[in-house]
Coordinates of C-alpha atoms in Angstrom, one line a residue:
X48 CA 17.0 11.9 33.0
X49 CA 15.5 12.3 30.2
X50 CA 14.9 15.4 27.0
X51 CA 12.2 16.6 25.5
X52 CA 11.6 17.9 21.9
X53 CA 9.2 20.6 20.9
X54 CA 8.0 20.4 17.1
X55 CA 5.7 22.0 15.1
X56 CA 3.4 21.0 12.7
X57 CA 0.0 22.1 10.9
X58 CA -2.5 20.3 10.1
X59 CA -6.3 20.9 8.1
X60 CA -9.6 18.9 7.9
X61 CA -12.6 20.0 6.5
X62 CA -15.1 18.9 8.9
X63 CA -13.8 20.8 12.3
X64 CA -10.6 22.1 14.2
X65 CA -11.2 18.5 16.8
X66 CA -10.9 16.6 13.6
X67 CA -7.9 18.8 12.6
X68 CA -6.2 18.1 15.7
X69 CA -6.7 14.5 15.8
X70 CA -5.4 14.1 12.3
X71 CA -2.1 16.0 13.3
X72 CA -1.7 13.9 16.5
X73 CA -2.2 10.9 14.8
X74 CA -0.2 11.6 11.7
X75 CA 2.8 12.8 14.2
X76 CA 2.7 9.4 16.4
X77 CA 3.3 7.5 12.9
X78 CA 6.9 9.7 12.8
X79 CA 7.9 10.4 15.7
X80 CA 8.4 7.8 18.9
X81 CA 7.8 8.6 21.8
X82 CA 5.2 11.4 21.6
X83 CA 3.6 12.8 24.8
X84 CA 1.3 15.7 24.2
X85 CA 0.5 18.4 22.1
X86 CA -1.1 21.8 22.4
X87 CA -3.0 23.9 19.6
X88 CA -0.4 26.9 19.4
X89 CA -2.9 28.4 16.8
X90 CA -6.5 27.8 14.9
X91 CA -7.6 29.5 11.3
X92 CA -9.8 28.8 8.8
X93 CA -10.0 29.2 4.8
X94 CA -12.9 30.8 3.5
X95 CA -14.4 30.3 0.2
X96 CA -17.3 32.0 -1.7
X97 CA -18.4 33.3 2.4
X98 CA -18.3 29.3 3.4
X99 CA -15.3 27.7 5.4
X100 CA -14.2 25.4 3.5
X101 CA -11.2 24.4 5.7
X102 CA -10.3 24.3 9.6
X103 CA -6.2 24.4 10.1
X104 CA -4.7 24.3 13.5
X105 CA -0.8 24.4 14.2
X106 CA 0.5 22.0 16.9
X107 CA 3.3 21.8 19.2
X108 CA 4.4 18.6 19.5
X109 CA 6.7 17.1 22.6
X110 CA 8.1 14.2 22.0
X111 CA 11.0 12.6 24.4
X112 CA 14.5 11.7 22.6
X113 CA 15.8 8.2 22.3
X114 CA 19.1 7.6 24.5

């Protein structure tokens, strides 16, 4: 049997909310064995003088714990 972990974590890229994602998915794999999916819990943006100047997303996580 084995157990599942939930984290969350944000992450933010200039160029889209895909880009964001990846970054976050990527960045999580480096700490965390064992990662097997994620979902976007959330997606905003920064705005600066009427531009978006950033895309953030918030992820879920699930990674399975070591025995």
């Amino acid at each position: 049997m084995s157990v599942a972990r939930v984290t969350e974590i944000i992450a933010s890229s200039k160029k889209s909310f895909e880009d964001a994602t990846e970054k976050g998915v990527e960045r999580a794999c480096k700490t965390l064995k064992g990662v097997q999916g994620a979902w976007v819990q959330d997606q905003k943006v920064t705005v600066k003088e009427g531009k978006i100047a950033e895309f953030r997303v918030t992820l879920k996580v699930t990674f399975v714990l070591e025995d």
